[in-house]
């Protein structure tokens, strides 16, 4: 009678351990997809703002074309691309207006300053927060690991 009891406890422990590993692995996969999505969102924002702020110049197109950063499969939704396009258009308009304002800069420092502006946007918590909100709205997060 003790032997079957011990065996049932061992089987329960083994099944619980296997189940926990499966749950941990699923969470890990979901965390990876979340990171990929956020990185792709920020990279797309960066590329679009860089292109717009340099008037879609051949040099920027060549740089972006030669770069292999990001994920090759589509991750973002069409609505994500539309939002990023709208945001980067507005950011570029701000850069144009900012470059024409007199009195804010030293003499000889006129013109757009896109690199510093883009760097500030990329490192801000605002863009991370926006990407996380978009991930939730996309519904993709719930479909991973199922």
PDB file of C-alpha atoms in Angstrom:
ATOM      1  CA  UNK A   1       0.000   0.000   0.000  1.00  0.00           C
ATOM      2  CA  UNK A   2       2.879   2.392   0.622  1.00  0.00           C
ATOM      3  CA  UNK A   3       4.512   1.628  -2.697  1.00  0.00           C
ATOM      4  CA  UNK A   4       1.528   2.705  -4.846  1.00  0.00           C
ATOM      5  CA  UNK A   5       1.218   5.826  -2.746  1.00  0.00           C
ATOM      6  CA  UNK A   6       4.897   6.709  -3.268  1.00  0.00           C
ATOM      7  CA  UNK A   7       4.587   5.993  -7.006  1.00  0.00           C
ATOM      8  CA  UNK A   8       1.546   8.225  -7.302  1.00  0.00           C
ATOM      9  CA  UNK A   9       3.383  11.050  -5.534  1.00  0.00           C
ATOM     10  CA  UNK A  10       6.385  10.642  -7.873  1.00  0.00           C
ATOM     11  CA  UNK A  11       4.146  10.617 -10.954  1.00  0.00           C
ATOM     12  CA  UNK A  12       2.377  13.745  -9.694  1.00  0.00           C
ATOM     13  CA  UNK A  13       5.707  15.515  -9.151  1.00  0.00           C
ATOM     14  CA  UNK A  14       6.959  14.535 -12.626  1.00  0.00           C
ATOM     15  CA  UNK A  15       3.740  15.682 -14.314  1.00  0.00           C
ATOM     16  CA  UNK A  16       3.755  18.956 -12.384  1.00  0.00           C
ATOM     17  CA  UNK A  17       7.369  19.601 -13.364  1.00  0.00           C
ATOM     18  CA  UNK A  18       6.672  18.902 -17.040  1.00  0.00           C
ATOM     19  CA  UNK A  19       3.605  21.133 -16.935  1.00  0.00           C
ATOM     20  CA  UNK A  20       5.551  23.998 -15.313  1.00  0.00           C
ATOM     21  CA  UNK A  21       8.324  23.723 -17.912  1.00  0.00           C
ATOM     22  CA  UNK A  22       5.744  23.923 -20.680  1.00  0.00           C
ATOM     23  CA  UNK A  23       4.148  27.035 -19.144  1.00  0.00           C
ATOM     24  CA  UNK A  24       7.569  28.644 -18.616  1.00  0.00           C
ATOM     25  CA  UNK A  25       8.536  27.929 -22.225  1.00  0.00           C
ATOM     26  CA  UNK A  26       5.264  29.448 -23.498  1.00  0.00           C
ATOM     27  CA  UNK A  27       5.858  32.596 -21.462  1.00  0.00           C
ATOM     28  CA  UNK A  28       9.380  32.756 -22.774  1.00  0.00           C
ATOM     29  CA  UNK A  29       8.162  32.522 -26.387  1.00  0.00           C
ATOM     30  CA  UNK A  30       5.559  35.230 -25.744  1.00  0.00           C
ATOM     31  CA  UNK A  31       8.241  37.459 -24.199  1.00  0.00           C
ATOM     32  CA  UNK A  32      10.448  36.931 -27.255  1.00  0.00           C
ATOM     33  CA  UNK A  33       7.627  37.873 -29.628  1.00  0.00           C
ATOM     34  CA  UNK A  34       6.868  40.951 -27.543  1.00  0.00           C
ATOM     35  CA  UNK A  35      10.513  42.053 -27.757  1.00  0.00           C
ATOM     36  CA  UNK A  36      10.583  41.390 -31.510  1.00  0.00           C
ATOM     37  CA  UNK A  37       7.386  43.383 -32.037  1.00  0.00           C
ATOM     38  CA  UNK A  38       8.588  46.368 -29.991  1.00  0.00           C
ATOM     39  CA  UNK A  39      11.998  46.368 -31.701  1.00  0.00           C
ATOM     40  CA  UNK A  40      10.358  46.164 -35.127  1.00  0.00           C
ATOM     41  CA  UNK A  41       7.971  49.015 -34.266  1.00  0.00           C
ATOM     42  CA  UNK A  42      10.831  51.244 -33.131  1.00  0.00           C
ATOM     43  CA  UNK A  43      13.024  50.297 -36.104  1.00  0.00           C
ATOM     44  CA  UNK A  44      10.223  51.091 -38.554  1.00  0.00           C
ATOM     45  CA  UNK A  45       9.643  54.435 -36.841  1.00  0.00           C
ATOM     46  CA  UNK A  46      13.377  55.181 -36.996  1.00  0.00           C
ATOM     47  CA  UNK A  47      13.678  54.314 -40.693  1.00  0.00           C
ATOM     48  CA  UNK A  48      10.625  56.328 -41.709  1.00  0.00           C
ATOM     49  CA  UNK A  49      11.626  59.396 -39.732  1.00  0.00           C
ATOM     50  CA  UNK A  50      15.174  59.206 -41.063  1.00  0.00           C
ATOM     51  CA  UNK A  51      13.906  59.022 -44.654  1.00  0.00           C
ATOM     52  CA  UNK A  52      11.411  61.848 -44.205  1.00  0.00           C
ATOM     53  CA  UNK A  53      13.780  64.124 -42.325  1.00  0.00           C
ATOM     54  CA  UNK A  54      16.381  63.795 -45.088  1.00  0.00           C
ATOM     55  CA  UNK A  55      13.780  64.240 -47.842  1.00  0.00           C
ATOM     56  CA  UNK A  56      14.043  60.600 -48.930  1.00  0.00           C
ATOM     57  CA  UNK A  57      17.544  61.248 -50.244  1.00  0.00           C
ATOM     58  CA  UNK A  58      19.415  58.638 -52.241  1.00  0.00           C
ATOM     59  CA  UNK A  59      22.062  58.404 -49.512  1.00  0.00           C
ATOM     60  CA  UNK A  60      19.491  57.492 -46.843  1.00  0.00           C
ATOM     61  CA  UNK A  61      17.748  55.062 -49.195  1.00  0.00           C
ATOM     62  CA  UNK A  62      21.096  53.386 -49.849  1.00  0.00           C
ATOM     63  CA  UNK A  63      21.870  53.138 -46.119  1.00  0.00           C
ATOM     64  CA  UNK A  64      18.498  51.627 -45.312  1.00  0.00           C
ATOM     65  CA  UNK A  65      18.677  49.320 -48.322  1.00  0.00           C
ATOM     66  CA  UNK A  66      22.074  47.995 -47.223  1.00  0.00           C
ATOM     67  CA  UNK A  67      20.946  47.449 -43.639  1.00  0.00           C
ATOM     68  CA  UNK A  68      19.593  44.048 -42.668  1.00  0.00           C
ATOM     69  CA  UNK A  69      18.250  44.969 -39.233  1.00  0.00           C
ATOM     70  CA  UNK A  70      14.827  43.861 -38.206  1.00  0.00           C
ATOM     71  CA  UNK A  71      12.668  40.876 -38.856  1.00  0.00           C
ATOM     72  CA  UNK A  72      12.091  39.600 -42.380  1.00  0.00           C
ATOM     73  CA  UNK A  73       8.531  38.382 -41.815  1.00  0.00           C
ATOM     74  CA  UNK A  74       5.733  40.916 -41.354  1.00  0.00           C
ATOM     75  CA  UNK A  75       5.226  41.600 -37.667  1.00  0.00           C
ATOM     76  CA  UNK A  76       3.444  44.939 -37.589  1.00  0.00           C
ATOM     77  CA  UNK A  77      -0.146  45.477 -38.641  1.00  0.00           C
ATOM     78  CA  UNK A  78      -1.285  47.804 -41.417  1.00  0.00           C
ATOM     79  CA  UNK A  79      -2.643  50.124 -38.733  1.00  0.00           C
ATOM     80  CA  UNK A  80       0.809  50.192 -37.109  1.00  0.00           C
ATOM     81  CA  UNK A  81       2.365  51.309 -40.398  1.00  0.00           C
ATOM     82  CA  UNK A  82      -0.319  53.974 -40.858  1.00  0.00           C
ATOM     83  CA  UNK A  83       0.250  55.290 -37.332  1.00  0.00           C
ATOM     84  CA  UNK A  84       4.027  55.341 -37.753  1.00  0.00           C
ATOM     85  CA  UNK A  85       3.642  57.139 -41.096  1.00  0.00           C
ATOM     86  CA  UNK A  86       1.402  59.767 -39.501  1.00  0.00           C
ATOM     87  CA  UNK A  87       3.716  60.252 -36.502  1.00  0.00           C
ATOM     88  CA  UNK A  88       6.855  60.566 -38.601  1.00  0.00           C
ATOM     89  CA  UNK A  89       5.147  63.012 -40.965  1.00  0.00           C
ATOM     90  CA  UNK A  90       4.230  65.207 -37.987  1.00  0.00           C
ATOM     91  CA  UNK A  91       7.720  64.863 -36.493  1.00  0.00           C
ATOM     92  CA  UNK A  92       9.274  65.927 -39.784  1.00  0.00           C
ATOM     93  CA  UNK A  93       6.946  68.939 -39.962  1.00  0.00           C
ATOM     94  CA  UNK A  94       8.109  69.869 -36.464  1.00  0.00           C
ATOM     95  CA  UNK A  95      11.743  69.597 -37.587  1.00  0.00           C
ATOM     96  CA  UNK A  96      11.078  71.894 -40.551  1.00  0.00           C
ATOM     97  CA  UNK A  97       9.323  74.506 -38.409  1.00  0.00           C
ATOM     98  CA  UNK A  98      11.947  74.244 -35.680  1.00  0.00           C
ATOM     99  CA  UNK A  99      14.738  74.821 -38.206  1.00  0.00           C
ATOM    100  CA  UNK A 100      13.177  78.086 -39.400  1.00  0.00           C
ATOM    101  CA  UNK A 101      12.599  79.660 -35.993  1.00  0.00           C
ATOM    102  CA  UNK A 102      14.968  82.522 -35.346  1.00  0.00           C
ATOM    103  CA  UNK A 103      16.472  83.285 -31.983  1.00  0.00           C
ATOM    104  CA  UNK A 104      16.607  79.759 -30.684  1.00  0.00           C
ATOM    105  CA  UNK A 105      20.033  78.921 -32.022  1.00  0.00           C
ATOM    106  CA  UNK A 106      23.416  80.498 -32.369  1.00  0.00           C
ATOM    107  CA  UNK A 107      24.225  82.263 -35.605  1.00  0.00           C
ATOM    108  CA  UNK A 108      25.209  79.820 -38.324  1.00  0.00           C
ATOM    109  CA  UNK A 109      23.370  76.896 -36.719  1.00  0.00           C
ATOM    110  CA  UNK A 110      20.310  77.003 -38.947  1.00  0.00           C
ATOM    111  CA  UNK A 111      18.707  73.990 -40.550  1.00  0.00           C
ATOM    112  CA  UNK A 112      17.091  70.779 -39.428  1.00  0.00           C
ATOM    113  CA  UNK A 113      18.703  68.670 -36.728  1.00  0.00           C
ATOM    114  CA  UNK A 114      17.173  65.280 -37.362  1.00  0.00           C
ATOM    115  CA  UNK A 115      19.803  62.974 -35.844  1.00  0.00           C
ATOM    116  CA  UNK A 116      19.569  64.386 -32.330  1.00  0.00           C
ATOM    117  CA  UNK A 117      15.784  64.565 -32.583  1.00  0.00           C
ATOM    118  CA  UNK A 118      15.529  60.939 -33.764  1.00  0.00           C
ATOM    119  CA  UNK A 119      17.922  59.769 -31.058  1.00  0.00           C
ATOM    120  CA  UNK A 120      15.810  61.457 -28.393  1.00  0.00           C
ATOM    121  CA  UNK A 121      12.652  59.849 -29.770  1.00  0.00           C
ATOM    122  CA  UNK A 122      14.268  56.398 -29.963  1.00  0.00           C
ATOM    123  CA  UNK A 123      15.494  56.488 -26.384  1.00  0.00           C
ATOM    124  CA  UNK A 124      12.322  57.968 -24.933  1.00  0.00           C
ATOM    125  CA  UNK A 125       9.911  55.927 -22.882  1.00  0.00           C
ATOM    126  CA  UNK A 126       7.163  57.374 -25.058  1.00  0.00           C
ATOM    127  CA  UNK A 127       8.055  55.212 -28.064  1.00  0.00           C
ATOM    128  CA  UNK A 128       8.388  52.042 -25.949  1.00  0.00           C
ATOM    129  CA  UNK A 129       5.036  52.752 -24.328  1.00  0.00           C
ATOM    130  CA  UNK A 130       3.394  53.371 -27.688  1.00  0.00           C
ATOM    131  CA  UNK A 131       4.800  50.130 -29.125  1.00  0.00           C
ATOM    132  CA  UNK A 132       3.482  48.162 -26.123  1.00  0.00           C
ATOM    133  CA  UNK A 133       0.033  49.719 -26.532  1.00  0.00           C
ATOM    134  CA  UNK A 134       0.037  48.894 -30.228  1.00  0.00           C
ATOM    135  CA  UNK A 135       0.997  45.305 -29.465  1.00  0.00           C
ATOM    136  CA  UNK A 136      -2.010  44.955 -27.168  1.00  0.00           C
ATOM    137  CA  UNK A 137      -4.332  46.528 -29.740  1.00  0.00           C
ATOM    138  CA  UNK A 138      -3.027  44.351 -32.565  1.00  0.00           C
ATOM    139  CA  UNK A 139      -4.280  41.154 -30.938  1.00  0.00           C
ATOM    140  CA  UNK A 140      -1.115  39.380 -32.007  1.00  0.00           C
ATOM    141  CA  UNK A 141       0.109  38.923 -28.443  1.00  0.00           C
ATOM    142  CA  UNK A 142      -2.854  36.675 -27.610  1.00  0.00           C
ATOM    143  CA  UNK A 143      -2.348  34.450 -30.644  1.00  0.00           C
ATOM    144  CA  UNK A 144       1.296  33.612 -29.895  1.00  0.00           C
ATOM    145  CA  UNK A 145       2.002  30.323 -28.257  1.00  0.00           C
ATOM    146  CA  UNK A 146      -1.482  28.931 -28.888  1.00  0.00           C
TER     147      UNK A 146
END
